[in-house]
Amino acid sequence: MEAVPARARGYVACVALLAVVCVLPRPAIHTPWWSLAPLVVLYTACEHVVRHRLGGTFYPVLLAGAFLLPPSAAALVPVPAALLARVEERPVWLRRVWRAAQPSLAVWGAAQVHGALDGRDAVVGCDFPYALVPAGAAVLAFCLVLTALDGGMLAAGVGAPPTPLRQWGRVPLSRAWRGLLSRSLAPVAVHGLAGLMMAVLWRSRYGPVAALLVLLPMCVSCWVFAQYHRERAAHQATIRALVQAVDIKDGYTRGHSERVGQASVMIARELGMDDERVEVLRFAGILHDVGKLGVPTRLLRKDGPLTPEERRIIELHPEYGHEMVRGISFLGEARAAILHHHERLDGSGYPYGLVGGQIPECARVVAVADAFDAMTSTRSYSRARPVEVAVAELERCAGTQFDPRRVTALARALGRHGWHPAVTADETAQPIPAQQPVTGSPSGAPR
């Protein structure tokens, strides 16, 4: 987030201004400072522990504030925690403002919905199960505001930090909000239930001290969730190390793995696959050539055609790759793609000569993505082709070498979004102009 686009800075400024308007006290509404102050202190302490020790954020106290306080007062609960928290990434001021404004607006929206449905009366009277209705609506409003703001930030040009699976850059509007609500709704709903329990106990004869007991199981839950995220980070590190090893060995095709992962994701999304399968195909794409670590470097960097014996050695790389990742359980069906991405529909591929539907679906996706990037990149044995020529060649070979449905999906995705691959080590390589003749076919392009 160091090089933040001007549009993103403007977006954060607008969100912050809107948050300031929301937290301004209303003359006709009494602010219950005796409840607001403890919630502010409690949320600040919880954020310090959870964010810096466990990772993530802690919503039960925020949602309890939405259930207990007027909207303008509830919107103040997250502000001190965000302004006092330590920020290591730059720009510091922008991150502080965003971390204060985003939850402030979300809590304000939740409190508005909860109050409109007479939720505070239900909390005071312990009116169950009716109290669950306004609380559920408030949680939904909370998630919708967070989703809207997060998607807006992605569309404005600030996304997740770059990894082998992602690059910086503006996310298209059609994908900026995709999956955000579904991923956040379940965990926030659990936090909302804890927040409702806190609010009920807070207003009961047992008082705020009893409400603190609700936080104990939630802290355990956050610890488990943090362990899950640490495991995912370890997965990313494993993949990063494997990809870097392949790039170092086969430097002429550096960046190929990331681009194949990118093209595989484009095909998967065009086919309407769910986010979990899209992620698996991303893994499959970036690791499809990991078996090249077992191939002699002189063959990978050889100029000119390979001898039959040399080609047989290189054709062992899918089996090498499959053996290397066999014990990595989180890859799932990506392992099948690594093994079978050079199979052909007509049965003339390798390593096993599978035919048609015998080839796993993920392998058929990666095969198209692999051939597309091989044709549009300069190699030691071929020059880059324009995207249009590469797509035409894929369509010509559809039905014999490639799955026609996957080829069509890639063509549609390229027509809609274009092809914007990451810059590779070979920055001087230029594609051949469309009017120049191109010979050969993708069947022998990807080594």
Coordinates of C-alpha atoms in Angstrom, one line a residue:
M1 CA 0.0 0.0 0.0
E2 CA 3.0 2.3 -0.3
A3 CA 2.2 3.5 -3.8
V4 CA -1.5 4.2 -3.2
P5 CA -3.3 5.6 -6.3
A6 CA -4.9 9.0 -6.0
R7 CA -8.4 7.6 -6.5
A8 CA -7.8 5.3 -3.5
R9 CA -6.7 8.2 -1.3
G10 CA -9.8 10.1 -2.4
Y11 CA -12.0 7.1 -1.7
V12 CA -10.6 6.8 1.9
A13 CA -11.1 10.5 2.4
C14 CA -14.8 10.2 1.4
V15 CA -15.3 7.2 3.7
A16 CA -13.7 9.1 6.6
L17 CA -15.8 12.2 6.0
L18 CA -18.9 10.1 6.0
A19 CA -17.8 8.4 9.2
V20 CA -17.3 11.8 10.8
V21 CA -20.9 12.8 9.9
C22 CA -22.1 9.5 11.5
V23 CA -20.3 9.9 14.8
L24 CA -21.5 13.5 15.4
P25 CA -23.8 13.5 18.4
R26 CA -27.5 14.3 17.8
P27 CA -29.0 17.0 20.1
A28 CA -32.2 15.0 20.6
I29 CA -30.3 11.8 21.5
H30 CA -28.7 11.3 24.9
T31 CA -25.3 9.6 24.7
P32 CA -24.9 7.0 27.5
W33 CA -21.3 7.7 28.4
W34 CA -21.4 5.2 31.2
S35 CA -21.8 2.4 28.7
L36 CA -19.8 3.9 25.8
A37 CA -16.6 4.5 27.8
P38 CA -16.2 0.8 29.0
L39 CA -17.0 -0.5 25.6
V40 CA -14.3 1.8 24.0
V41 CA -11.7 0.6 26.5
L42 CA -12.7 -3.0 26.2
Y43 CA -12.6 -2.9 22.4
T44 CA -9.2 -1.2 22.4
A45 CA -7.8 -3.9 24.6
C46 CA -9.3 -6.7 22.6
E47 CA -8.0 -5.3 19.3
H48 CA -4.5 -5.0 20.7
V49 CA -4.5 -8.6 21.9
V50 CA -6.3 -10.1 18.9
R51 CA -4.7 -8.1 16.1
H52 CA -1.1 -8.3 17.4
R53 CA -1.1 -11.7 19.0
L54 CA -3.6 -13.7 17.1
G55 CA -4.2 -11.8 13.9
G56 CA -7.5 -10.5 12.5
T57 CA -10.1 -8.3 14.3
F58 CA -12.6 -8.7 17.1
Y59 CA -16.3 -7.9 16.4
P60 CA -18.3 -9.0 19.4
V61 CA -17.6 -5.8 21.4
L62 CA -18.4 -3.7 18.3
L63 CA -21.7 -5.5 17.8
A64 CA -22.6 -5.3 21.5
G65 CA -22.2 -1.6 21.1
A66 CA -24.6 -1.6 18.2
F67 CA -27.1 -3.5 20.3
L68 CA -26.7 -1.2 23.4
L69 CA -26.0 2.3 22.1
P70 CA -27.5 4.9 19.8
P71 CA -25.9 4.8 16.3
S72 CA -23.7 7.9 16.7
A73 CA -22.4 6.6 20.0
A74 CA -21.9 3.0 18.7
A75 CA -19.9 4.5 15.8
L76 CA -17.4 5.9 18.2
V77 CA -16.4 2.5 19.8
P78 CA -13.8 1.5 17.1
V79 CA -12.3 4.9 16.6
P80 CA -9.8 5.1 19.6
A81 CA -8.5 1.5 18.9
A82 CA -7.7 2.3 15.3
L83 CA -6.0 5.6 16.1
L84 CA -3.9 4.2 19.0
A85 CA -3.0 0.9 17.3
R86 CA 0.6 0.4 16.0
V87 CA 0.8 0.5 12.2
E88 CA 3.9 -0.8 10.6
E89 CA 3.1 -0.6 6.9
R90 CA 3.1 2.7 5.1
P91 CA 1.4 5.1 4.6
V92 CA 0.6 5.1 8.3
W93 CA -2.0 7.9 8.3
L94 CA -4.0 6.4 5.5
R95 CA -4.2 3.0 7.2
R96 CA -5.2 4.5 10.6
V97 CA -8.0 6.5 8.9
W98 CA -9.3 3.5 7.0
R99 CA -9.2 1.2 10.1
A100 CA -11.2 3.8 12.0
A101 CA -13.7 4.8 9.4
Q102 CA -14.6 1.4 8.0
P103 CA -15.8 -0.3 11.2
S104 CA -17.3 3.0 12.4
L105 CA -19.6 3.1 9.4
A106 CA -20.4 -0.6 9.7
V107 CA -21.4 -0.3 13.4
W108 CA -23.4 2.8 12.7
G109 CA -25.4 0.9 10.0
A110 CA -25.9 -2.1 12.3
A111 CA -27.1 0.2 15.1
Q112 CA -29.5 2.0 12.8
V113 CA -31.1 -1.3 11.6
H114 CA -31.2 -2.7 15.2
G115 CA -32.9 0.4 16.6
A116 CA -35.4 0.6 13.7
L117 CA -36.6 -2.9 14.6
D118 CA -36.9 -2.1 18.3
G119 CA -34.0 -4.3 19.1
R120 CA -32.8 -2.4 22.1
D121 CA -36.2 -2.9 23.8
A122 CA -35.9 -6.6 23.1
V123 CA -32.4 -6.7 24.6
V124 CA -33.5 -4.8 27.8
G125 CA -36.5 -7.1 28.2
C126 CA -34.6 -10.3 27.3
D127 CA -37.3 -10.9 24.7
F128 CA -36.2 -14.2 23.1
P129 CA -36.5 -15.4 20.4
Y130 CA -37.7 -12.1 19.0
A131 CA -34.4 -10.4 20.0
L132 CA -32.7 -12.6 17.4
V133 CA -34.5 -11.0 14.5
P134 CA -33.3 -7.4 14.9
A135 CA -29.8 -8.7 15.9
G136 CA -29.7 -10.8 12.8
A137 CA -30.7 -7.9 10.6
A138 CA -28.1 -5.7 12.3
V139 CA -25.4 -8.3 11.6
L140 CA -26.4 -8.5 8.0
A141 CA -26.3 -4.7 7.7
F142 CA -22.8 -4.8 9.4
C143 CA -21.6 -7.3 6.8
L144 CA -23.1 -5.4 3.9
V145 CA -21.4 -2.2 4.8
L146 CA -18.0 -3.9 5.3
T147 CA -18.5 -5.7 1.9
A148 CA -19.4 -2.5 0.1
L149 CA -16.4 -0.6 1.6
D150 CA -13.9 -3.4 1.0
G151 CA -15.1 -3.9 -2.6
G152 CA -14.9 -0.2 -3.2
M153 CA -11.3 -0.1 -2.0
L154 CA -10.4 -3.0 -4.3
A155 CA -12.1 -1.3 -7.3
A156 CA -10.2 1.9 -6.4
G157 CA -6.9 0.2 -6.9
V158 CA -5.7 -1.1 -3.5
G159 CA -5.8 -4.9 -3.0
A160 CA -3.9 -7.5 -1.1
P161 CA -0.1 -7.5 -0.9
P162 CA 1.6 -9.1 -3.9
T163 CA 2.3 -12.9 -3.7
P164 CA 3.0 -15.6 -6.3
L165 CA -0.8 -15.9 -6.4
R166 CA -1.7 -12.2 -6.7
Q167 CA -0.3 -9.0 -8.0
W168 CA -1.0 -5.4 -7.0
G169 CA -3.5 -3.7 -9.2
R170 CA -7.0 -2.4 -9.6
V171 CA -9.7 -5.2 -9.5
P172 CA -12.4 -4.9 -12.3
L173 CA -15.7 -3.7 -11.0
S174 CA -17.3 -7.0 -12.0
R175 CA -15.1 -8.8 -9.6
A176 CA -14.4 -6.3 -6.8
W177 CA -17.3 -7.4 -4.6
R178 CA -17.4 -11.1 -5.6
G179 CA -17.3 -13.5 -2.7
L180 CA -16.7 -10.8 0.0
L181 CA -20.2 -11.1 1.6
S182 CA -20.3 -14.9 1.6
R183 CA -16.9 -15.2 3.2
S184 CA -17.6 -12.7 6.0
L185 CA -21.2 -13.5 6.8
A186 CA -20.7 -16.8 8.8
P187 CA -17.8 -15.6 11.1
V188 CA -19.5 -12.2 11.7
A189 CA -22.8 -14.0 12.5
V190 CA -20.9 -15.9 15.2
H191 CA -19.5 -12.7 16.6
G192 CA -22.9 -11.1 16.4
L193 CA -24.4 -13.9 18.5
A194 CA -21.7 -13.3 21.1
G195 CA -22.3 -9.6 20.9
L196 CA -26.0 -10.1 21.6
M197 CA -25.2 -12.3 24.6
M198 CA -22.9 -9.6 25.9
A199 CA -25.6 -6.9 25.4
V200 CA -28.2 -9.0 27.2
L201 CA -25.9 -9.7 30.2
W202 CA -24.8 -6.1 30.2
R203 CA -28.4 -4.9 30.7
S204 CA -29.3 -7.7 33.1
R205 CA -29.0 -7.6 36.9
Y206 CA -25.6 -9.3 36.6
G207 CA -24.1 -6.3 34.9
P208 CA -21.0 -5.7 32.6
V209 CA -18.7 -8.0 34.6
A210 CA -20.9 -11.0 33.6
A211 CA -20.8 -9.8 30.0
L212 CA -17.0 -10.2 29.9
L213 CA -17.4 -13.9 30.4
V214 CA -18.8 -14.2 26.9
L215 CA -15.4 -13.1 25.5
L216 CA -13.5 -16.1 26.8
P217 CA -14.9 -18.6 24.3
M218 CA -14.6 -16.0 21.6
C219 CA -10.9 -15.6 22.3
V220 CA -10.5 -19.3 22.0
S221 CA -12.3 -19.2 18.6
C222 CA -10.1 -16.3 17.4
W223 CA -7.0 -18.3 18.4
V224 CA -8.3 -21.3 16.3
F225 CA -9.0 -19.0 13.4
A226 CA -5.5 -17.4 13.7
Q227 CA -4.0 -20.9 13.5
Y228 CA -5.9 -21.5 10.3
H229 CA -4.6 -18.3 8.8
R230 CA -1.1 -19.2 9.9
E231 CA -1.5 -22.6 8.1
R232 CA -2.6 -20.8 5.0
A233 CA 0.4 -18.5 5.2
A234 CA 2.6 -21.6 5.4
H235 CA 0.9 -23.0 2.3
Q236 CA 1.6 -19.8 0.4
A237 CA 5.2 -19.9 1.5
T238 CA 5.5 -23.5 0.4
I239 CA 4.2 -22.6 -3.1
R240 CA 6.3 -19.5 -3.3
A241 CA 9.5 -21.5 -2.6
L242 CA 8.6 -24.1 -5.2
V243 CA 7.9 -21.5 -7.9
Q244 CA 11.1 -19.6 -7.1
A245 CA 13.1 -22.8 -7.4
V246 CA 11.6 -23.6 -10.9
D247 CA 12.2 -20.0 -12.0
I248 CA 15.8 -20.1 -10.9
K249 CA 16.4 -23.3 -12.7
D250 CA 14.6 -22.4 -15.9
G251 CA 15.3 -18.7 -15.9
Y252 CA 14.3 -18.1 -19.5
T253 CA 10.6 -18.9 -18.7
R254 CA 10.6 -16.9 -15.4
G255 CA 7.1 -15.8 -14.6
H256 CA 5.5 -18.5 -16.7
S257 CA 4.1 -20.3 -13.6
E258 CA 2.4 -17.2 -12.3
R259 CA 0.9 -16.4 -15.7
V260 CA -0.5 -19.9 -16.1
G261 CA -2.1 -19.6 -12.7
Q262 CA -3.6 -16.3 -13.8
A263 CA -5.0 -17.7 -17.0
S264 CA -6.3 -20.8 -15.2
V265 CA -8.2 -18.5 -12.8
M266 CA -9.7 -16.6 -15.7
I267 CA -10.9 -19.9 -17.3
A268 CA -12.3 -21.2 -13.9
R269 CA -14.2 -18.0 -13.2
E270 CA -15.6 -17.9 -16.7
L271 CA -16.9 -21.4 -16.2
G272 CA -18.6 -20.3 -13.0
M273 CA -16.5 -22.4 -10.6
D274 CA -16.8 -21.6 -6.9
D275 CA -14.0 -19.7 -5.1
E276 CA -12.5 -22.8 -3.5
R277 CA -12.1 -24.5 -6.9
V278 CA -10.7 -21.3 -8.4
E279 CA -8.1 -21.3 -5.7
V280 CA -7.2 -24.9 -6.4
L281 CA -6.8 -24.2 -10.0
R282 CA -4.6 -21.2 -9.2
F283 CA -2.3 -23.6 -7.2
A284 CA -2.4 -26.1 -10.1
G285 CA -1.4 -23.4 -12.6
I286 CA 1.5 -22.0 -10.7
L287 CA 2.8 -25.5 -9.8
H288 CA 2.2 -27.3 -13.0
D289 CA 5.9 -27.3 -14.0
V290 CA 7.4 -28.0 -10.6
G291 CA 8.6 -31.3 -11.9
K292 CA 11.1 -29.5 -14.0
L293 CA 13.3 -29.4 -10.9
G294 CA 14.1 -33.1 -11.8
V295 CA 15.0 -32.3 -15.4
P296 CA 18.6 -31.5 -16.4
T297 CA 19.1 -27.7 -16.7
R298 CA 20.9 -28.1 -20.0
L299 CA 17.7 -29.5 -21.6
L300 CA 15.5 -26.8 -20.2
R301 CA 17.8 -24.1 -21.6
K302 CA 18.7 -25.8 -24.9
D303 CA 18.4 -23.6 -28.0
G304 CA 16.7 -25.3 -30.9
P305 CA 14.8 -28.6 -31.2
L306 CA 15.2 -31.5 -28.8
T307 CA 16.2 -35.0 -29.8
P308 CA 13.7 -37.8 -29.2
E309 CA 15.7 -39.0 -26.2
E310 CA 15.8 -35.5 -24.8
R311 CA 12.1 -35.0 -25.3
R312 CA 11.4 -38.3 -23.5
I313 CA 13.4 -37.0 -20.5
I314 CA 11.5 -33.7 -20.4
E315 CA 8.2 -35.6 -20.7
L316 CA 8.9 -37.1 -17.3
H317 CA 8.4 -33.7 -15.6
P318 CA 4.7 -34.2 -14.9
E319 CA 5.4 -37.5 -13.0
Y320 CA 8.3 -35.8 -11.2
G321 CA 6.0 -33.0 -10.2
H322 CA 3.3 -35.3 -9.0
E323 CA 5.7 -37.2 -6.8
M324 CA 7.1 -33.9 -5.3
V325 CA 3.7 -32.7 -4.2
R326 CA 2.1 -36.0 -3.4
G327 CA 2.3 -35.4 0.4
I328 CA 1.0 -31.8 0.2
S329 CA -2.7 -32.4 1.2
F330 CA -4.0 -28.9 0.7
L331 CA -3.4 -29.0 -3.0
G332 CA -6.3 -31.4 -3.5
E333 CA -7.1 -32.0 -7.2
A334 CA -4.3 -29.6 -8.2
R335 CA -2.0 -32.7 -8.0
A336 CA -4.0 -34.3 -10.8
A337 CA -3.5 -31.2 -12.9
I338 CA 0.3 -31.3 -12.3
L339 CA 0.3 -35.0 -13.5
H340 CA -2.0 -34.7 -16.5
H341 CA -1.7 -31.2 -17.9
H342 CA 0.1 -32.6 -21.0
E343 CA -2.6 -35.2 -21.8
R344 CA -4.5 -34.6 -25.1
L345 CA -8.2 -35.3 -25.8
D346 CA -7.2 -37.6 -28.7
G347 CA -5.0 -39.8 -26.5
S348 CA -1.7 -38.7 -28.0
G349 CA -0.5 -36.8 -24.9
Y350 CA 1.7 -37.9 -22.0
P351 CA 2.5 -39.4 -19.5
Y352 CA -0.4 -41.9 -19.7
G353 CA -2.2 -41.2 -23.0
L354 CA -5.6 -40.5 -21.4
V355 CA -8.5 -39.8 -23.7
G356 CA -11.3 -37.3 -23.5
G357 CA -13.2 -37.5 -20.2
Q358 CA -10.5 -39.6 -18.6
I359 CA -8.4 -36.4 -18.3
P360 CA -9.3 -34.6 -15.0
E361 CA -11.1 -31.3 -15.5
C362 CA -8.5 -29.3 -13.7
A363 CA -5.8 -30.7 -16.0
R364 CA -7.8 -29.7 -19.0
V365 CA -8.0 -26.1 -17.7
V366 CA -4.3 -25.9 -17.0
A367 CA -3.4 -27.4 -20.4
V368 CA -5.2 -24.6 -22.2
A369 CA -3.6 -21.9 -19.9
D370 CA -0.2 -23.5 -20.3
A371 CA -0.3 -23.6 -24.1
F372 CA -1.7 -20.1 -24.2
D373 CA 1.1 -18.6 -22.2
A374 CA 3.7 -20.7 -24.0
M375 CA 2.6 -19.2 -27.3
T376 CA 2.4 -15.6 -26.1
S377 CA 5.8 -15.7 -24.4
T378 CA 9.3 -15.7 -26.0
R379 CA 11.1 -18.9 -25.3
S380 CA 14.6 -20.2 -26.2
Y381 CA 13.0 -22.2 -29.1
S382 CA 10.2 -19.9 -30.2
R383 CA 9.1 -16.2 -30.4
A384 CA 6.0 -14.8 -28.8
R385 CA 2.8 -14.7 -30.7
P386 CA 0.0 -12.1 -30.4
V387 CA -2.9 -13.0 -28.2
E388 CA -5.3 -13.2 -31.1
V389 CA -3.1 -15.6 -33.0
A390 CA -2.6 -17.8 -29.9
V391 CA -6.4 -17.9 -29.3
A392 CA -7.0 -18.9 -32.9
E393 CA -4.4 -21.7 -32.6
L394 CA -6.1 -23.0 -29.5
E395 CA -9.4 -22.9 -31.3
R396 CA -7.9 -24.8 -34.2
C397 CA -6.6 -27.5 -31.9
A398 CA -9.8 -27.7 -29.8
G399 CA -11.4 -31.1 -29.8
T400 CA -8.2 -33.0 -30.6
Q401 CA -5.6 -31.5 -28.1
F402 CA -7.7 -29.1 -25.9
D403 CA -11.1 -29.2 -24.4
P404 CA -13.3 -26.9 -26.5
R405 CA -15.3 -25.6 -23.6
R406 CA -12.1 -24.5 -21.8
V407 CA -10.8 -22.8 -24.9
T408 CA -14.0 -21.0 -25.4
A409 CA -14.0 -19.9 -21.7
L410 CA -10.5 -18.5 -22.1
A411 CA -11.4 -16.7 -25.3
R412 CA -14.4 -15.1 -23.6
A413 CA -12.5 -14.1 -20.6
L414 CA -9.7 -12.5 -22.7
G415 CA -12.3 -10.6 -24.7
R416 CA -13.9 -9.3 -21.6
H417 CA -10.8 -8.5 -19.4
G418 CA -7.9 -8.6 -21.8
W419 CA -4.5 -10.2 -21.0
H420 CA -2.4 -8.3 -18.5
P421 CA 0.3 -10.7 -17.3
A422 CA 3.0 -9.8 -14.8
V423 CA 6.3 -8.5 -16.2
T424 CA 8.8 -11.4 -16.5
A425 CA 12.5 -11.4 -16.3
D426 CA 12.6 -11.1 -20.1
E427 CA 11.3 -7.6 -20.3
T428 CA 12.8 -6.9 -23.7
A429 CA 10.8 -9.7 -25.5
Q430 CA 8.3 -8.3 -27.8
P431 CA 5.4 -10.2 -29.4
I432 CA 5.5 -10.8 -33.2
P433 CA 3.2 -8.4 -35.1
A434 CA -0.1 -10.0 -36.2
Q435 CA 0.8 -9.7 -39.9
Q436 CA 3.9 -11.8 -39.7
P437 CA 3.5 -15.5 -40.4
V438 CA 3.7 -18.0 -37.5
T439 CA 4.5 -21.6 -37.9
G440 CA 4.1 -24.6 -35.6
S441 CA 1.4 -25.6 -33.2
P442 CA 0.9 -25.5 -29.4
S443 CA 1.3 -29.2 -29.2
G444 CA 5.1 -28.9 -28.9
A445 CA 5.3 -25.5 -27.4
P446 CA 5.2 -26.0 -23.7
R447 CA 8.2 -28.0 -22.6

